[in-house]
Amino acid sequence: MLIDKGAVKGDTGRAPAHFYESARAGMRDLLTRGPVPHDSRDGVLLPGYIGWSAREGSGVFDPVRESRRSFDFYRLHEDLSVDLDDLERALATGRFQYVVVIRYFGRLNTDMRKVRELTDAVGAVLVEDLAHGFFSSMRTPAASAGHVAVYSLHKQFAMSDGGMVVYRDAALLCDQRSTRPDLAAEVLSYDWTQISDLRRRNFELIRAELIKRSHDGVTLMWPELEAGEVPQTLPVLLDSADRDLVYEDMNAAGFGMVTLYHTLIAEARGKDATIERIARTIINFPVHQDVDPRRIPALIAAFEAAVERRSGGKR
Ligand SMILES: Cc1ncc(COP(=O)(O)O)c(C=O)c1O
């Protein structure tokens, strides 16, 4: 046939997806059952902002530690985008098989094509951590350029667990195995556009309220939502109030704020004053699809009161 009646090749546009109970389980599968490392080049290069909690451990770092590979960190800018110069410097050591770029909060503020040029130049595999960015990546596929994309499904959908690893470069598949193929049906049972729109709407509503009231000591980390970005949370920095106490007050008042990441992993501490400050002062508003917009005024009022109460003369 010159032109077949239907598609026949099977590999056009194909990016095999593997499903797990969590993103970290998928990352562990890649690091331990994926391509065998070269002797002096087994390393994983990671961004300098990685957290830990007693309850959850470190979703990013635990699989790296468990793989017993060497690791190091590259620097990030204040908006948590990749410092490309520092990434290039680190890659020049020739120690890394994998480079991880995290799309913090689902924000697409790093030019992934530039990162890919740098990783290709040294033959490293680019892993795009989209744990917070499932919807950003589905809405804006052109922003992704990794060989592999890692997703945390339970952070984006109302699911109790779930992770997905998509191999855009199928040559990286060796002995990796899906452990939760049932989750594919779950993910396909949702309207991704509707959820994306709700998340963007909630972000815009909270952002507008925060800008309107514009407090000293409350800085929007993500001032503008670009077209195609779908937020996981809305992060702000609290420079005057005690962040931990504001967090406690808000949750006690019934508003599910989080702090990503309140505590850096020990390995990433003491390297960058800006990153330390972010970890100390960040607090994240919920913008997920189940936020009732009628409750946003009360959320903002409670936040203002908590910031006021917990500023302790610092403002
Ligand atoms: C950026 C990032 N990547 C990966 C993970 C791991 O996600 P999961 O809880 O699905 O293992 C987390 C959360 O722990 C995360 O914040």
PDB file of C-alpha atoms in Angstrom, residues 36 41 59 102 172 204 239 308:
ATOM      1  CA  VAL A  36      22.576   0.270  33.558  1.00  0.00           C
ATOM      2  CA  ARG A  41      28.692   8.134  35.468  1.00  0.00           C
ATOM      3  CA  GLY A  59       9.262  12.073  47.387  1.00  0.00           C
ATOM      4  CA  ILE A 102      11.101  19.851  38.930  1.00  0.00           C
ATOM      5  CA  LEU A 172      14.993   3.807  28.124  1.00  0.00           C
ATOM      6  CA  GLU A 204      -6.899  33.796  39.885  1.00  0.00           C
ATOM      7  CA  ASP A 239       8.616  37.478  55.498  1.00  0.00           C
ATOM      8  CA  GLU A 308      -1.539  39.939  61.670  1.00  0.00           C
TER       9      GLU A 308
END
